[in-house]
Each structure stands twice: as C-alpha cells, then as structure tokens.
Coordinates of N, CA, C and O in Angstrom, one line a residue:
F1 N 1.2 -1.0 -0.1 CA -0.6 -0.2 -0.2 C 0.9 1.4 0.0 O 1.7 1.5 0.7
N2 N 0.7 2.1 -0.3 CA 1.2 3.9 -1.1 C -0.2 4.3 0.1 O -1.1 4.8 -0.9
V3 N 0.5 5.0 1.3 CA -0.5 5.3 2.1 C -0.4 7.1 1.8 O 0.0 7.4 1.5
R4 N -1.8 7.4 1.0 CA -1.6 9.0 1.1 C -1.5 9.7 2.7 O -1.7 9.3 3.5
E5 N -0.6 10.9 2.1 CA -0.2 11.6 3.5 C -1.1 12.6 3.7 O -0.9 13.3 5.1
N6 N -2.0 13.3 2.9 CA -3.2 13.9 3.7 C -4.3 13.5 2.7 O -4.4 12.7 1.6
E7 N -5.7 14.1 3.2 CA -6.8 13.9 2.6 C -7.0 14.0 1.2 O -7.9 13.6 0.2
T8 N -6.4 14.8 0.6 CA -6.5 15.0 -1.1 C -5.7 14.2 -1.9 O -5.8 14.3 -3.2
Q9 N -4.7 13.2 -1.3 CA -3.9 12.5 -2.3 C -4.8 11.0 -2.1 O -5.5 10.5 -1.6
K10 N -4.6 10.5 -3.6 CA -5.1 9.0 -3.4 C -4.4 7.8 -3.0 O -3.0 8.0 -2.9
E11 N -4.8 7.1 -2.4 CA -4.3 5.8 -2.3 C -3.6 4.8 -3.4 O -4.3 5.4 -4.4
S12 N -3.1 3.7 -3.4 CA -2.5 3.2 -4.4 C -2.1 1.8 -3.8 O -1.4 1.6 -2.6
I13 N -2.7 0.6 -3.9 CA -2.3 -0.7 -4.0 C -1.4 -1.4 -5.2 O -2.1 -1.4 -6.4
L14 N -0.6 -1.9 -4.5 CA 0.6 -2.4 -5.6 C 0.8 -4.2 -5.6 O 0.2 -4.4 -4.4
D15 N 0.5 -4.7 -6.9 CA 0.3 -6.1 -6.2 C 1.8 -6.4 -5.6 O 1.7 -7.2 -4.5
I16 N 2.9 -6.5 -6.2 CA 4.3 -6.5 -5.5 C 4.9 -5.6 -5.5 O 5.2 -5.0 -6.6
K17 N 5.4 -5.2 -4.3 CA 6.3 -4.0 -4.6 C 7.6 -4.6 -3.6 O 7.8 -5.1 -2.4
A18 N 9.1 -4.4 -4.1 CA 10.0 -5.0 -3.4 C 11.2 -4.4 -3.6 O 10.9 -3.0 -4.7
E19 N 12.4 -4.4 -3.1 CA 13.5 -3.6 -3.4 C 15.1 -4.6 -3.6 O 14.3 -6.1 -2.4
T20 N 15.5 -4.2 -4.3 CA 16.2 -5.3 -4.7 C 17.8 -5.2 -3.8 O 17.6 -3.9 -3.2
E21 N 18.3 -6.1 -3.5 CA 20.0 -5.9 -2.9 C 20.8 -4.7 -3.3 O 21.2 -4.3 -2.3
Q22 N 20.6 -4.2 -4.6 CA 20.9 -3.1 -5.0 C 20.5 -1.7 -4.8 O 20.5 -0.7 -4.8
G23 N 18.8 -2.1 -4.5 CA 18.4 -0.6 -3.5 C 17.6 0.0 -4.6 O 16.8 0.7 -4.3
E24 N 17.4 -0.9 -5.9 CA 16.3 -0.8 -7.1 C 14.9 -0.9 -6.2 O 14.8 -2.1 -5.8
L25 N 14.2 -0.2 -6.7 CA 12.3 -0.8 -6.1 C 11.5 -0.9 -7.1 O 11.3 -0.5 -8.7
L26 N 11.1 -2.0 -7.2 CA 10.4 -2.8 -7.9 C 8.9 -2.6 -7.9 O 8.3 -2.8 -6.4
D27 N 8.2 -2.7 -8.8 CA 6.6 -3.0 -8.7 C 6.3 -3.9 -10.0 O 6.7 -3.5 -10.8
L28 N 5.5 -5.0 -9.6 CA 5.3 -5.8 -10.3 C 3.9 -5.8 -10.3 O 3.1 -6.4 -9.3
E29 N 2.9 -5.6 -11.3 CA 1.7 -5.7 -11.7 C 1.0 -6.8 -12.8 O 2.0 -7.0 -13.5
I30 N 0.0 -7.1 -12.1 CA -0.3 -8.4 -13.1 C -1.8 -7.9 -13.2 O -2.7 -8.0 -12.2
H31 N -2.4 -8.0 -14.2 CA -3.7 -7.8 -14.9 C -4.0 -8.4 -16.0 O -3.4 -9.0 -17.0
L32 N -5.4 -8.6 -15.5 CA -6.1 -10.4 -16.8 C -7.1 -9.1 -17.6 O -6.8 -10.0 -18.6
L33 N -7.8 -8.3 -17.1 CA -8.5 -7.2 -17.6 C -8.5 -5.7 -17.9 O -7.6 -5.4 -16.9
Y34 N -8.3 -5.9 -19.2 CA -7.8 -4.0 -19.3 C -8.9 -3.1 -18.5 O -10.4 -3.9 -18.9
D35 N -8.6 -2.2 -18.8 CA -9.3 -1.1 -18.0 C -8.9 -0.1 -18.9 O -7.9 0.3 -19.1
A36 N -9.6 1.2 -18.8 CA -9.3 2.6 -19.5 C -8.2 3.1 -18.5 O -7.7 4.3 -19.6
D37 N -8.3 3.2 -17.7 CA -7.2 4.0 -16.6 C -6.2 3.1 -16.5 O -5.2 3.5 -15.6
F38 N -5.8 1.9 -16.9 CA -4.7 1.0 -17.0 C -3.3 1.8 -16.8 O -2.6 1.9 -15.9
I39 N -3.1 2.4 -17.7 CA -2.0 3.2 -18.5 C -1.7 4.6 -17.2 O -0.9 4.6 -16.8
H40 N -2.3 5.5 -17.2 CA -2.4 6.5 -16.2 C -2.2 6.0 -14.6 O -1.9 6.6 -13.8
R41 N -3.3 5.1 -14.1 CA -3.0 4.4 -13.0 C -1.5 4.0 -12.7 O -0.8 4.5 -11.8
N42 N -1.2 3.8 -13.7 CA 0.1 2.9 -13.4 C 1.4 3.4 -13.4 O 2.6 3.8 -12.8
I43 N 1.4 4.9 -14.4 CA 1.9 5.7 -14.2 C 1.9 6.7 -12.8 O 3.1 7.2 -12.2
Y44 N 1.1 6.8 -12.3 CA 0.7 7.4 -10.9 C 1.5 6.4 -9.9 O 1.9 6.7 -9.4
Y45 N 1.2 5.2 -10.1 CA 1.8 4.1 -9.4 C 3.3 4.3 -9.0 O 3.8 4.8 -8.4
H46 N 4.1 4.5 -10.5 CA 5.5 4.6 -10.7 C 5.5 6.0 -10.2 O 6.7 6.0 -9.4
G47 N 5.3 7.1 -10.3 CA 5.6 8.3 -9.3 C 5.6 8.2 -8.2 O 6.6 8.9 -7.8
G48 N 4.7 7.2 -7.6 CA 4.6 7.2 -6.4 C 5.8 6.4 -5.6 O 6.3 7.7 -4.6
M49 N 6.3 5.3 -6.5 CA 7.5 5.1 -6.3 C 8.7 5.9 -6.2 O 9.6 5.8 -5.3
I50 N 9.0 6.9 -7.2 CA 9.7 7.7 -7.4 C 9.8 8.5 -6.1 O 11.1 9.2 -5.4
T51 N 8.7 9.1 -5.6 CA 8.7 10.2 -4.5 C 9.2 9.6 -3.3 O 9.6 10.3 -2.8
Q52 N 8.9 8.2 -3.2 CA 9.1 7.6 -1.8 C 10.6 6.9 -2.0 O 11.4 6.4 -1.3
A53 N 11.4 6.8 -3.0 CA 12.8 6.6 -3.3 C 13.7 7.9 -2.5 O 14.9 7.2 -2.7
L54 N 12.9 9.0 -2.4 CA 14.3 9.7 -1.9 C 13.9 10.1 -0.7 O 12.2 10.6 -0.4
E55 N 14.4 10.6 0.4 CA 14.3 10.6 2.2 C 14.5 12.1 2.3 O 14.8 13.0 1.3
S56 N 13.8 13.0 2.7 CA 13.9 14.3 3.0 C 15.3 14.5 3.6 O 15.7 14.2 4.1
G57 N 15.7 15.9 2.8 CA 17.0 16.8 2.9 C 18.4 15.9 1.9 O 19.3 16.2 2.3
E58 N 17.7 14.2 1.4 CA 18.8 13.8 0.4 C 18.9 14.5 -0.8 O 18.0 15.2 -1.5
E59 N 20.0 14.2 -1.4 CA 20.0 15.2 -2.7 C 19.2 14.5 -3.8 O 19.4 13.1 -3.6
Y60 N 19.1 14.6 -5.0 CA 18.1 14.6 -5.7 C 19.2 13.1 -6.7 O 18.8 12.3 -7.2
V61 N 20.7 13.6 -6.8 CA 21.5 12.4 -7.1 C 21.3 10.8 -6.5 O 21.6 10.2 -7.3
K62 N 20.6 11.0 -5.2 CA 20.5 9.8 -4.3 C 19.0 9.2 -4.7 O 19.1 8.0 -4.0
I63 N 18.4 9.8 -5.8 CA 17.2 9.1 -5.9 C 17.4 7.5 -6.7 O 18.2 7.3 -7.4
K64 N 16.2 6.7 -5.9 CA 16.7 5.0 -6.5 C 16.2 5.0 -7.7 O 15.1 5.4 -7.6
K65 N 16.5 4.1 -8.1 CA 16.4 3.4 -9.7 C 14.9 2.5 -9.5 O 14.6 1.7 -8.5
T66 N 13.8 2.6 -10.1 CA 12.5 2.6 -9.5 C 12.5 1.4 -11.2 O 12.4 2.1 -12.2
I67 N 11.5 0.6 -11.1 CA 11.1 -0.3 -12.3 C 10.1 -0.9 -12.1 O 9.8 -1.6 -11.2
S68 N 9.1 -0.4 -13.4 CA 7.6 -1.4 -13.0 C 7.8 -2.4 -14.1 O 8.3 -2.1 -15.3
I69 N 7.0 -3.4 -13.9 CA 7.0 -4.7 -14.7 C 5.4 -5.1 -14.8 O 5.3 -5.1 -14.0
F70 N 5.0 -5.4 -15.7 CA 3.7 -5.5 -16.1 C 3.4 -6.8 -17.1 O 3.6 -6.7 -17.8
I71 N 2.5 -7.4 -16.2 CA 2.5 -8.7 -16.8 C 0.7 -8.7 -17.0 O 0.1 -8.7 -16.3
V72 N 0.7 -8.9 -18.4 CA -0.9 -8.7 -19.2 C -1.7 -9.6 -19.8 O -0.5 -10.3 -20.2
D73 N -3.0 -9.8 -19.9 CA -3.5 -11.0 -20.6 C -4.4 -9.9 -21.5 O -5.5 -10.5 -21.8
F74 N -3.8 -9.2 -22.2 CA -4.4 -8.1 -23.5 C -3.5 -7.3 -24.2 O -2.1 -7.4 -23.5
C75 N -3.5 -6.5 -25.0 CA -2.6 -6.2 -25.8 C -2.8 -4.7 -25.4 O -4.0 -4.3 -25.3
L76 N -1.9 -3.7 -25.0 CA -2.0 -2.6 -24.7 C -1.5 -1.3 -25.9 O -1.0 -2.1 -26.9

C-alpha cells in the first residue's frame, strides 16, 4: 500500500512492491482485464514509488532506480 499523506491524495495498492539488494525499487503488476485507466493509474503508481525513493533532505542524485513490470493478458 502507498498510503496517502493527506486527504487530497489518492492511495494506491501495488500487487508486489520490492527492493533489490542493489536498492532498486520494483513494482510488479498482474492484470487479466483491460480497463481504460490502466496506463494512467500505473504511471501514478510509478510516480509514487519515485517520490518514496528519496528521503527528506537527501540530494536528488540519490534517488533510487525504480522499475515497473506489467504482466497482462491483453494488448496495450
């Protein structure tokens, strides 16, 4: 779960969220049915991972690499 920090933000639920030994953040999403919001929702999810990849006060060069992998049963 990516929990919202205030009431105006959306929450998101990732299927699998992990961190590699190298510190890369992974989001693995599995979707069997297409819906019109698929691409926009997953861009939002990925953006949330990026914002969580940097602690307050850290330099931007320290942002962790983020990777999203989609397994789908439909054509994009």
